[in-house]
Structures are given as C-alpha cells and as structure tokens.
PDB file of C-alpha atoms in Angstrom:
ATOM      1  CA  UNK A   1       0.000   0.000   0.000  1.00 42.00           C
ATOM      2  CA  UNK A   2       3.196   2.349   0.932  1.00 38.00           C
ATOM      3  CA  UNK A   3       4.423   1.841  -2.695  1.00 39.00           C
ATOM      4  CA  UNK A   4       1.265   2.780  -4.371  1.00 42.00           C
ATOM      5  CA  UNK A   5       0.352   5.343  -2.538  1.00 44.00           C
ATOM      6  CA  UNK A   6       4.387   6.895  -3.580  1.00 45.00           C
ATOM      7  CA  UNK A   7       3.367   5.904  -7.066  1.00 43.00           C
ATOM      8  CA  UNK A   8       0.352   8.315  -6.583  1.00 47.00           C
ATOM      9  CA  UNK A   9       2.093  10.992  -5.033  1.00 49.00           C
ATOM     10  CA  UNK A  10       4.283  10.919  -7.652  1.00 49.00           C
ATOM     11  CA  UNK A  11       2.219  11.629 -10.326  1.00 48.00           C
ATOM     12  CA  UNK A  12       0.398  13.562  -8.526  1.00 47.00           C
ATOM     13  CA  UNK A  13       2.798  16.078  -7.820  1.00 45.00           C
ATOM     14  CA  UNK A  14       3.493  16.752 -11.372  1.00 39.00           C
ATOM     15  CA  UNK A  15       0.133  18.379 -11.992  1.00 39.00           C
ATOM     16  CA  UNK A  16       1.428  21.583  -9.660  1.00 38.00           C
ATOM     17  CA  UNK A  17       4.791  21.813 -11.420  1.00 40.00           C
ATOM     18  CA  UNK A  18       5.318  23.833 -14.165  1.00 34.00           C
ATOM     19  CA  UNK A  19       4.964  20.986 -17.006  1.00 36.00           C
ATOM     20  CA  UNK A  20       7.961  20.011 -19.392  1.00 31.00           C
ATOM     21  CA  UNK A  21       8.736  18.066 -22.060  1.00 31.00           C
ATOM     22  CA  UNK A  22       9.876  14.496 -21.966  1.00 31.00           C
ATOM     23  CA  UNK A  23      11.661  12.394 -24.788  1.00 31.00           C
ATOM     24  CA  UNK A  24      10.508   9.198 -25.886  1.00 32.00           C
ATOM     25  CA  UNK A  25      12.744   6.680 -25.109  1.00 32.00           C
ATOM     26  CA  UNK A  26      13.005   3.903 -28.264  1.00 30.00           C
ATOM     27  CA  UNK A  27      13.844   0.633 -28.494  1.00 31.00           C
ATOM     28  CA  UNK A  28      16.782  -0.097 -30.914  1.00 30.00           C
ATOM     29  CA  UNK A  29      14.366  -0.673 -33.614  1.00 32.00           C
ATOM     30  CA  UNK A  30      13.291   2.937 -33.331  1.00 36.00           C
ATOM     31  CA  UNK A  31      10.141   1.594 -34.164  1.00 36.00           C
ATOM     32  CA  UNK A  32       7.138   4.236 -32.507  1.00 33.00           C
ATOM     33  CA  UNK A  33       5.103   1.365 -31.704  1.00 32.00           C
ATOM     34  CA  UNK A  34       7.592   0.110 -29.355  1.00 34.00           C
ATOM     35  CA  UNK A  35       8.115   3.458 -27.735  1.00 37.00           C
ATOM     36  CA  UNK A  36       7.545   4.118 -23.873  1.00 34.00           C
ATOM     37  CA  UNK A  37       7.167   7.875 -23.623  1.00 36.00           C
ATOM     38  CA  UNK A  38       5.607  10.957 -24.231  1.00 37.00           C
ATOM     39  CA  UNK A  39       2.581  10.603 -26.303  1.00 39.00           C
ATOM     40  CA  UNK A  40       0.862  13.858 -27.634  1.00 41.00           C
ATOM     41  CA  UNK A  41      -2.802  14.573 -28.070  1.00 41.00           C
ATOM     42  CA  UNK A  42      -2.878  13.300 -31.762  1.00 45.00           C
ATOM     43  CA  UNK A  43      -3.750   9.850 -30.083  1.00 48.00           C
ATOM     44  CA  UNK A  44      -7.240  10.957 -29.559  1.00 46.00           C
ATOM     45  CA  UNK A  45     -10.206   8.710 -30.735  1.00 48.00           C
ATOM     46  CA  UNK A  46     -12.615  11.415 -31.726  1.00 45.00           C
ATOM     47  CA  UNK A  47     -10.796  14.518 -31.882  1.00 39.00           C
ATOM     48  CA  UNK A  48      -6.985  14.383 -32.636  1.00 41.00           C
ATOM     49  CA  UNK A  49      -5.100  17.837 -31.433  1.00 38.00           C
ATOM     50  CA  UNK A  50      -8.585  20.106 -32.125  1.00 38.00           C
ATOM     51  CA  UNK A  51     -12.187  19.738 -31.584  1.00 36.00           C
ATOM     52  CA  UNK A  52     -14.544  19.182 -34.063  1.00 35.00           C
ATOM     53  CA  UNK A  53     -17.664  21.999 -34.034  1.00 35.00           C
ATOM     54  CA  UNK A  54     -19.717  20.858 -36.849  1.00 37.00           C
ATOM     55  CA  UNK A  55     -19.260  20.016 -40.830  1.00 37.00           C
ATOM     56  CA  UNK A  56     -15.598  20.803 -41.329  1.00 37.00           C
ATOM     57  CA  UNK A  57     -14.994  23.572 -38.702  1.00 35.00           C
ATOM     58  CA  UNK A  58     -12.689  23.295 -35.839  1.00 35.00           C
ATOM     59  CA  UNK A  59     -11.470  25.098 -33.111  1.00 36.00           C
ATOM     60  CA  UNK A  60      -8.644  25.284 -30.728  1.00 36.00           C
ATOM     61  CA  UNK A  61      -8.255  22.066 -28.584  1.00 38.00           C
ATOM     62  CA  UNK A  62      -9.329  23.727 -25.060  1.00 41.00           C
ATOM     63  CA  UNK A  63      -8.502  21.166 -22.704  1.00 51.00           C
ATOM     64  CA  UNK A  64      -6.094  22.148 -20.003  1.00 70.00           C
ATOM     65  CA  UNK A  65      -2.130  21.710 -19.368  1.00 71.00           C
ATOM     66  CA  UNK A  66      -1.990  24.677 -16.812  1.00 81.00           C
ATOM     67  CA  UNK A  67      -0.754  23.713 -13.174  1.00 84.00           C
ATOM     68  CA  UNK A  68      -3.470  22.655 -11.147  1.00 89.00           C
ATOM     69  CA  UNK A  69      -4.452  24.142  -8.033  1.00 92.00           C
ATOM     70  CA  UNK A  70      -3.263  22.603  -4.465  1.00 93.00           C
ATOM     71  CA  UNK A  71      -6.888  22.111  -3.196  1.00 95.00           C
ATOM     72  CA  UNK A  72      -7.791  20.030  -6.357  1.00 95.00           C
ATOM     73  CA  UNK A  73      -5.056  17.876  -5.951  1.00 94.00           C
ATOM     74  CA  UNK A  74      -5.531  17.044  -2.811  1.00 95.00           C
ATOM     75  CA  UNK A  75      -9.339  16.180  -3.704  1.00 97.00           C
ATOM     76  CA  UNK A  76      -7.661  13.790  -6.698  1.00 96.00           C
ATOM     77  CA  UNK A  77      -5.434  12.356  -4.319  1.00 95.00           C
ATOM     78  CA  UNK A  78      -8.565  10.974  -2.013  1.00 97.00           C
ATOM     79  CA  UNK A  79     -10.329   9.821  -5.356  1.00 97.00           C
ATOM     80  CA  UNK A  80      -7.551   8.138  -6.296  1.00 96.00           C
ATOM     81  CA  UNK A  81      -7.051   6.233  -3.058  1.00 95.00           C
ATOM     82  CA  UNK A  82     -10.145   5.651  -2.373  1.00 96.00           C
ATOM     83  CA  UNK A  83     -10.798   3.529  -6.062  1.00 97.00           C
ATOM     84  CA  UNK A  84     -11.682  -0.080  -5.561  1.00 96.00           C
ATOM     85  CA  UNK A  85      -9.046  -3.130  -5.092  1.00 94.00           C
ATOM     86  CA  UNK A  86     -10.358  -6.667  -6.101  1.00 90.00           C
ATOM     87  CA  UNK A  87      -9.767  -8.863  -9.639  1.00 89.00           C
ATOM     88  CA  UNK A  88     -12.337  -6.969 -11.516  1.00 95.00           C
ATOM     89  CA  UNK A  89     -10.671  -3.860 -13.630  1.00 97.00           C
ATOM     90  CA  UNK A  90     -14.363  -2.876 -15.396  1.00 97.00           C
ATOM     91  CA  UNK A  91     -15.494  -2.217 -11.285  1.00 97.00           C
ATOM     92  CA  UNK A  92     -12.766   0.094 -11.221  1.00 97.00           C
ATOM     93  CA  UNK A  93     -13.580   1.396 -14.261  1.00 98.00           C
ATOM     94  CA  UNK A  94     -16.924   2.205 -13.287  1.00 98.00           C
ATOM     95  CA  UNK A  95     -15.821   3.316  -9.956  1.00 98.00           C
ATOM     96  CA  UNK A  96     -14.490   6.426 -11.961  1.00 98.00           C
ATOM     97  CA  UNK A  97     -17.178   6.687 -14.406  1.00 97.00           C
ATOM     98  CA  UNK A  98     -19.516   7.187 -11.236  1.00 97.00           C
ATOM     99  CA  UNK A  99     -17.543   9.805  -9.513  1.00 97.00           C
ATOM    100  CA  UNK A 100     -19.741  12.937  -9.083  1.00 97.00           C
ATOM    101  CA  UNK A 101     -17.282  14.806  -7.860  1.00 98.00           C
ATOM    102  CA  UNK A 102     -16.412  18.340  -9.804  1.00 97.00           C
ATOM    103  CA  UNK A 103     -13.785  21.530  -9.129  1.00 96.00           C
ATOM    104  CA  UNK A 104     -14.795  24.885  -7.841  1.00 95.00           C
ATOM    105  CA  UNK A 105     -15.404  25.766 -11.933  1.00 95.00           C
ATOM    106  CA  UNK A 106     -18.292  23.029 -11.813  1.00 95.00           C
ATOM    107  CA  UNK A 107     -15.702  21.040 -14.039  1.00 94.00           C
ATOM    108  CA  UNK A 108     -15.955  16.903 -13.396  1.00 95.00           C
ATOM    109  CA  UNK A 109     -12.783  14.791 -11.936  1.00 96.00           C
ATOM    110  CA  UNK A 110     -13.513  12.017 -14.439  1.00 96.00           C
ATOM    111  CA  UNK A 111     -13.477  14.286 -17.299  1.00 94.00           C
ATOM    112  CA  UNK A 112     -10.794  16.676 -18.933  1.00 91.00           C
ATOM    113  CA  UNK A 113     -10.847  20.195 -17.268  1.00 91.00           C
ATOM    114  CA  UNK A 114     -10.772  23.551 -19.576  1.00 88.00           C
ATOM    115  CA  UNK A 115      -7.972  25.274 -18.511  1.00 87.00           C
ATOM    116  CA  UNK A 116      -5.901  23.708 -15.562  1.00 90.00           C
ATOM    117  CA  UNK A 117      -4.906  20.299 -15.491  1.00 89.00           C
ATOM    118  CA  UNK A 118      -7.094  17.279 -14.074  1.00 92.00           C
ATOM    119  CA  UNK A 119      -4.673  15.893 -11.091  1.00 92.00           C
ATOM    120  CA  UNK A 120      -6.968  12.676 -10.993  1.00 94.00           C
ATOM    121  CA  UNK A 121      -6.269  12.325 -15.152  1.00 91.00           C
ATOM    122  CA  UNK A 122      -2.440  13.124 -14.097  1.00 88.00           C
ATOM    123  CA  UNK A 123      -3.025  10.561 -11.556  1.00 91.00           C
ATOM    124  CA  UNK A 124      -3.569   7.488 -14.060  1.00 92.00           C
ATOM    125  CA  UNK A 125      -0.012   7.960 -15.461  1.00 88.00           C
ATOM    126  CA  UNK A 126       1.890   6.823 -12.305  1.00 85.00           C
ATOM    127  CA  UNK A 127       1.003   3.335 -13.978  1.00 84.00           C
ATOM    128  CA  UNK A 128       3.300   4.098 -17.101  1.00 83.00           C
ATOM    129  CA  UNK A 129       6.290   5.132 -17.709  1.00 71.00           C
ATOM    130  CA  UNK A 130       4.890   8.644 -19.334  1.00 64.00           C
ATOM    131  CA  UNK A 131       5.095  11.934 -17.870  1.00 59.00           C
ATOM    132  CA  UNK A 132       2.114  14.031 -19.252  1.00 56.00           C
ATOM    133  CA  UNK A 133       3.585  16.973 -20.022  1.00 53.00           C
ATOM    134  CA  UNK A 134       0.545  18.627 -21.359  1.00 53.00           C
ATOM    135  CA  UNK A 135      -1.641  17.887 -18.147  1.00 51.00           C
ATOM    136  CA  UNK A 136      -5.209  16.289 -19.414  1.00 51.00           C
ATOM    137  CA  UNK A 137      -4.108  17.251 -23.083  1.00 54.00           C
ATOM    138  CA  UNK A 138      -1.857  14.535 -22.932  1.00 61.00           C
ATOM    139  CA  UNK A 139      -3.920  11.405 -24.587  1.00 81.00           C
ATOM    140  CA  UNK A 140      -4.662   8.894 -21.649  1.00 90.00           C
ATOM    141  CA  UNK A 141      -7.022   5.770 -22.446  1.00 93.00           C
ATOM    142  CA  UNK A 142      -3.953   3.367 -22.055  1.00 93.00           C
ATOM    143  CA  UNK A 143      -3.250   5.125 -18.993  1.00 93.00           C
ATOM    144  CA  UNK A 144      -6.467   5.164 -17.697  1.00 96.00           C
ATOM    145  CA  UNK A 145      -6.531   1.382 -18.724  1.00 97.00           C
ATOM    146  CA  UNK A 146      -3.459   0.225 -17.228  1.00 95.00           C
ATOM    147  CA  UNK A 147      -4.451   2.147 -14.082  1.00 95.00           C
ATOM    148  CA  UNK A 148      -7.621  -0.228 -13.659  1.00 97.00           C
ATOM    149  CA  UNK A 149      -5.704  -3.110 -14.408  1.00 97.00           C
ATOM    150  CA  UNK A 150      -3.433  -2.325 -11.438  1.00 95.00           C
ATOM    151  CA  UNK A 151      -5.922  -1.321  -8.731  1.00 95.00           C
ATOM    152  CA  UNK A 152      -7.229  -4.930  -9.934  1.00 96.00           C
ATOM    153  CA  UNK A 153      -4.090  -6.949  -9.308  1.00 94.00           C
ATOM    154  CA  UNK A 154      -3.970  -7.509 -13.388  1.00 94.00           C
ATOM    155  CA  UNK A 155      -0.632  -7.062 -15.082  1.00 93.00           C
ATOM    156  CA  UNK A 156      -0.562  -4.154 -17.686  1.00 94.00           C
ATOM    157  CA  UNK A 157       1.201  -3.025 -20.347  1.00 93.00           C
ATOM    158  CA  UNK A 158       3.067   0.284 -18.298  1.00 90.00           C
ATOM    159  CA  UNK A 159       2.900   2.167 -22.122  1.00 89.00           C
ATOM    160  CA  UNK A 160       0.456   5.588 -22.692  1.00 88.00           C
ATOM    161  CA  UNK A 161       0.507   3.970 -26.077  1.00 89.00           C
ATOM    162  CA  UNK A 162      -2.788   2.369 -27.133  1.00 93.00           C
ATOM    163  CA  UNK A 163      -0.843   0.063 -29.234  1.00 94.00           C
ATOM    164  CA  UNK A 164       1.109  -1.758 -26.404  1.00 93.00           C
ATOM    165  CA  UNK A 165      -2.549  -3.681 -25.965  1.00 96.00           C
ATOM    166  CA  UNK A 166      -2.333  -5.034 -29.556  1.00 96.00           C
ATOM    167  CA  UNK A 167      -0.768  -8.030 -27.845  1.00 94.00           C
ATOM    168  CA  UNK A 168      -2.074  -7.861 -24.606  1.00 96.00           C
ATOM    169  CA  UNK A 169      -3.117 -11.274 -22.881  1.00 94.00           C
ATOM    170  CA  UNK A 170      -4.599 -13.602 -25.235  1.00 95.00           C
ATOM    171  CA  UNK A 171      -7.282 -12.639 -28.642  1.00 97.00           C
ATOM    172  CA  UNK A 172     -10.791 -13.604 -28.313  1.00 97.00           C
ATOM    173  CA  UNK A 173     -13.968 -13.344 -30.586  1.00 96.00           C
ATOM    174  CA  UNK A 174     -16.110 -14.316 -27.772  1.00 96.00           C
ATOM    175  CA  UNK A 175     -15.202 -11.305 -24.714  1.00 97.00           C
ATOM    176  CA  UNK A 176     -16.682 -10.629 -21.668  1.00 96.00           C
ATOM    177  CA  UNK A 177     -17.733  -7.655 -20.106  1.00 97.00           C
ATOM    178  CA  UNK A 178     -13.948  -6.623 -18.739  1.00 97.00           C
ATOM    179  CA  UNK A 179     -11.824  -7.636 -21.495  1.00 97.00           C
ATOM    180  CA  UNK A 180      -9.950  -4.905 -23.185  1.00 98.00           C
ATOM    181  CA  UNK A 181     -11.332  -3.946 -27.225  1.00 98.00           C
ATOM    182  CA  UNK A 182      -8.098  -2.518 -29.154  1.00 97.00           C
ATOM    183  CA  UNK A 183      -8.560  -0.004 -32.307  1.00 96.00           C
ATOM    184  CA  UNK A 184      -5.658   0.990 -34.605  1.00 95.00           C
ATOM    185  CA  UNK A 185      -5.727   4.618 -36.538  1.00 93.00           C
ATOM    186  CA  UNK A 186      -6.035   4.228 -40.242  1.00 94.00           C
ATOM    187  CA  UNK A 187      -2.705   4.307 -42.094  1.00 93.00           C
ATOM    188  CA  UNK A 188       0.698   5.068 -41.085  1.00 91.00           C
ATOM    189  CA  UNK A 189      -0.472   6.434 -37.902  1.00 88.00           C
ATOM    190  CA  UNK A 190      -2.010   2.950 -37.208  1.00 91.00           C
ATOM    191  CA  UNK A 191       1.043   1.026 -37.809  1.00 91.00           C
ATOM    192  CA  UNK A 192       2.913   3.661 -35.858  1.00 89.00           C
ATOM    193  CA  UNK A 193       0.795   2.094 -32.481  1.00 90.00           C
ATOM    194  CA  UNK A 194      -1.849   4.759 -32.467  1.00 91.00           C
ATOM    195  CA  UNK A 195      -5.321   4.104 -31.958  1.00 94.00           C
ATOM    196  CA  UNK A 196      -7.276   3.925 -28.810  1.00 95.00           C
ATOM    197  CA  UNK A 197      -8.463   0.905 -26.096  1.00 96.00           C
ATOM    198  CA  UNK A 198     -10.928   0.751 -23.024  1.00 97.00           C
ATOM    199  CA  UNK A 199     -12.617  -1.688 -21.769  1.00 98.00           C
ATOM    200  CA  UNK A 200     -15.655  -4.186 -23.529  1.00 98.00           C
ATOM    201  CA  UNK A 201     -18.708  -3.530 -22.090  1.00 98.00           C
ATOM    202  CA  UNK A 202     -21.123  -5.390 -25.330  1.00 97.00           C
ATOM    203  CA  UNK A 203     -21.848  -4.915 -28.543  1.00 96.00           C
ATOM    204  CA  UNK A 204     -24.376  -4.888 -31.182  1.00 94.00           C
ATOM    205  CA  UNK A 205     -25.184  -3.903 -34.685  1.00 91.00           C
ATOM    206  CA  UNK A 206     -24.244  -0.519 -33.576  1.00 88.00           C
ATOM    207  CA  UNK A 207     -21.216  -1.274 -32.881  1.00 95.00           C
ATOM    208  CA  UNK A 208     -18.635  -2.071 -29.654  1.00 97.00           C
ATOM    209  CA  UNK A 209     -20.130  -0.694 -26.276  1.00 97.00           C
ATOM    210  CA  UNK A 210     -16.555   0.795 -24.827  1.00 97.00           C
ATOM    211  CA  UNK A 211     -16.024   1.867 -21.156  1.00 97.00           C
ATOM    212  CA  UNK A 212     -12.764   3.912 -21.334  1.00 97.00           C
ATOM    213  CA  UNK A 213     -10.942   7.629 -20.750  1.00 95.00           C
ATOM    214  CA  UNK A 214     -10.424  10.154 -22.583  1.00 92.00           C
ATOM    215  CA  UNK A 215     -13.669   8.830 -24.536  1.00 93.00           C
ATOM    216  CA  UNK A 216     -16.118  11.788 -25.309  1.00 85.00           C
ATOM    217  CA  UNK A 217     -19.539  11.161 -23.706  1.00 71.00           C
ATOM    218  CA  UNK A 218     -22.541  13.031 -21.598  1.00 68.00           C
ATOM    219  CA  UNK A 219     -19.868  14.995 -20.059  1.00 64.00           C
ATOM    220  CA  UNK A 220     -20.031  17.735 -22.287  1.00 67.00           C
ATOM    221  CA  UNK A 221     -16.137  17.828 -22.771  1.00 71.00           C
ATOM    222  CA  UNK A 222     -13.272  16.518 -25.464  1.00 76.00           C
ATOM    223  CA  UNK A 223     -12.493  13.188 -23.003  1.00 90.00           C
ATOM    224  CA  UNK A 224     -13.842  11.371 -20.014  1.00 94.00           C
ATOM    225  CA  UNK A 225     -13.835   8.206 -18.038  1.00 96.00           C
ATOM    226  CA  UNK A 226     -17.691   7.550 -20.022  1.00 96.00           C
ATOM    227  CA  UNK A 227     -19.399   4.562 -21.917  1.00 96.00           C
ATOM    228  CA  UNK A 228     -19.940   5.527 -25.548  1.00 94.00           C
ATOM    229  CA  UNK A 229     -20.313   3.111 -28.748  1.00 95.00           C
ATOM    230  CA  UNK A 230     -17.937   2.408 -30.661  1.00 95.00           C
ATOM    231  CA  UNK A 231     -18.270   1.882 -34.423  1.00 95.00           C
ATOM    232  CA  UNK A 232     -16.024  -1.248 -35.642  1.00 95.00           C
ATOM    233  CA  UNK A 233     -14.923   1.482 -38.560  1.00 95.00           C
ATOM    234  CA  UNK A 234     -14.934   5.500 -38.729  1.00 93.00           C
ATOM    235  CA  UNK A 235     -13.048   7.776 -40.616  1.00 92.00           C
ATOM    236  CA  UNK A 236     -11.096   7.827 -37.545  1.00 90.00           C
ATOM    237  CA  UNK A 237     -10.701   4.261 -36.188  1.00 94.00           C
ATOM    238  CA  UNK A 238     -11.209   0.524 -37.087  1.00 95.00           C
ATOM    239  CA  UNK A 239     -11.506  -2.606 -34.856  1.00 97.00           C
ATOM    240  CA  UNK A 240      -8.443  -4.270 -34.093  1.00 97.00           C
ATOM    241  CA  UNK A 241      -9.003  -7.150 -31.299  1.00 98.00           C
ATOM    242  CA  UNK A 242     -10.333  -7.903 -28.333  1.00 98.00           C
ATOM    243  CA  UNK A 243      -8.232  -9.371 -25.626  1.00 98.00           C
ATOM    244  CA  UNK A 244      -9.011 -11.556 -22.981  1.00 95.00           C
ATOM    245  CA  UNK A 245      -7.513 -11.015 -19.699  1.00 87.00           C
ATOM    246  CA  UNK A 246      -7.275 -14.961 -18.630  1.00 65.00           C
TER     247      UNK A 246
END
C-alpha cells in the first residue's frame, strides 16, 4: 500500500509543477510502436489535437495543461485512493465513471478540465512510464486502462501507447464484459501504435459498447472516463481485437 500510494504521489505532484517536455525513449528498432514515452494529443479517438464543431470547422483544442491548483489535488489524491481493489478492472472502471465529484469551476474529476490540469487524469499515469507533459491534453485511455488493471491486481502493459494492448493477454472473438477492445488509426499512424483501447462492455449492430478515458460522452467535454459506442470502422478508427484477460 506504501508503494502505491508513492506511485500516486508521484504523479500527482506533477500536476502543480510547471509541465515540461519528456523524450521518448526507443527501443533499438526505433520503431514508434515500441516506444515508452511521451505521447501527444494526436492519439485521440474522436478529436486528434482540435475539436470538431460541426461540418468541417474546428477550433482550438481547449482542454487544459496549466498547473493545477493545491486544493484540487488534494481532492484527486482521495479519489484516487479511495478507487476499488479486487480482480475486476471494469469495477474500477466504473468506480471512476460514477464519480460525481467536480472543481470549484463546476468542471468533473472524471473528465478533462478547460484550462488547468485534471490531477486525478495526471493521476492514471503513475502506472506508465509517461510523464504528461501537457496535463489532461496529454492522450490517456492506455493510462487510464493500465491504471484499472493495477488497482485490480492484473498485469498491464506500463505504455500511454494504445498500441502496447495489440498483444495484450490472449485474442478472443467471444469477450466478456472486462476484457480490453483494441482499435488501430487508419494508415501510417495505425502502424505507428496509435489508436485507442478501453474496456468491452457489449456490442451490437451498432457497434462495440466501450467503457474507457479520454472517450467523449454526456460529459459535455473533449475526453472522459464515459461509456460511448464504438463503431467497428470511422473515418477515424477501425476494430483491431479484443483481448481476454485470462
């Protein structure tokens, strides 16, 4: 419990420092997949590094990388903390979808914040090897993934990278409610490791019912801990796997 709760501090602490930039460190291959570092907001399901406001138009990606403020990360800290231990990671999961609690700008913890950064979104990184040096702008489903699979005793991938999952645990066409669902970006970007992953919650004609982060939802914002639906293919995203966790 000691170690963890370091872990949290940790990353905690970096969301009231002044935030820098970190290198990616590379394997010899130099191949981006296989990188465990910083990984920018282009790795963003819906919205890539602006937000889309109707046919064609965009505007500036709002969501914050300023220093957050001592009081908030305290309340993260306690969130954080307080998040369920057990063997199922989709109870954790949902244990942050649920969270009600918002900052003195009426802004939600399990969602991305406007201006400052959100310490509980900071939070999730302590289970990678990435520093998020643009606060909540920093793209965090594999964070917020590996984080679940932590507080539930699972073994992870420790990457930000969506892609470290392509070969997570073993590939099923039958999953349960828990396993983790894998998309790849189209084109080089795909091969590159990009895409996004949460966790399979069912799925339908519609398409694959996804709970994840840094998912856009009812929150009203560009990313939350939410359950949206998936389509298997978008002009953004196709279907990769789904992996079992036994």
């Amino acid at each position: 419990m000691l170690v963890r709760r370091r872990l949290l501090l940790a990353a905690l602490t970096l969301a009231t420092a002044t935030p820098l930039p970190v290198r990616a460190q590379t394997t010899t291959s130099g191949n981006i997949a296989t990188r465990f570092g910083f990984v920018g907001p282009e790795d963003d399901p819906e919205f890539g590094p602006e937000i889309r406001s109707g046919a064609g138009k965009t505007s500036g990606h709002l969501v914050g990388s300023d220093p957050s403020r001592p009081e908030e990360v305290a309340t993260a800290f306690r969130l954080l903390i307080n998040a369920p231990r057990g063997t199922d990671p989709l109870a954790v999961a949902r244990y942050f979808e649920a969270l009600p609690n918002k900052n003195g700008d009426d802004e939600l913890y399990r969602a991305e914040w406007a201006k400052r950064a959100n310490p509980v979104i900071v939070g999730f990184f302590s289970l990678t090897n990435t520093l998020p040096s643009d606060g909540d702008q920093t793209s965090w489903c594999a964070a917020f993934v590996n984080f679940c699979l932590y507080l539930a005793s699972r073994k992870g991938t420790l990457s930000a990278l969506s892609g470290s999952f392509r070969k997570y645990g073993d590939p099923t066409d039958n999953p349960k409610p828990g396993d983790i669902v894998v998309f790849s970006k189209w084109g080089d970007d795909g091969k590159k490791g990009f895409g996004h992953v949460g966790f399979f919650v069912d799925r339908s004609a519609d398409g694959i019912t996804v709970l994840g982060g840094n998912q856009r939802g009812d929150t009203g914002t560009t990313g939350a801990v939410t359950t949206v639906v998936l389509p298997k293919e978008s002009a953004a995203l196709k279907f990769h796997s789904y992996r079992s966790l036994s």
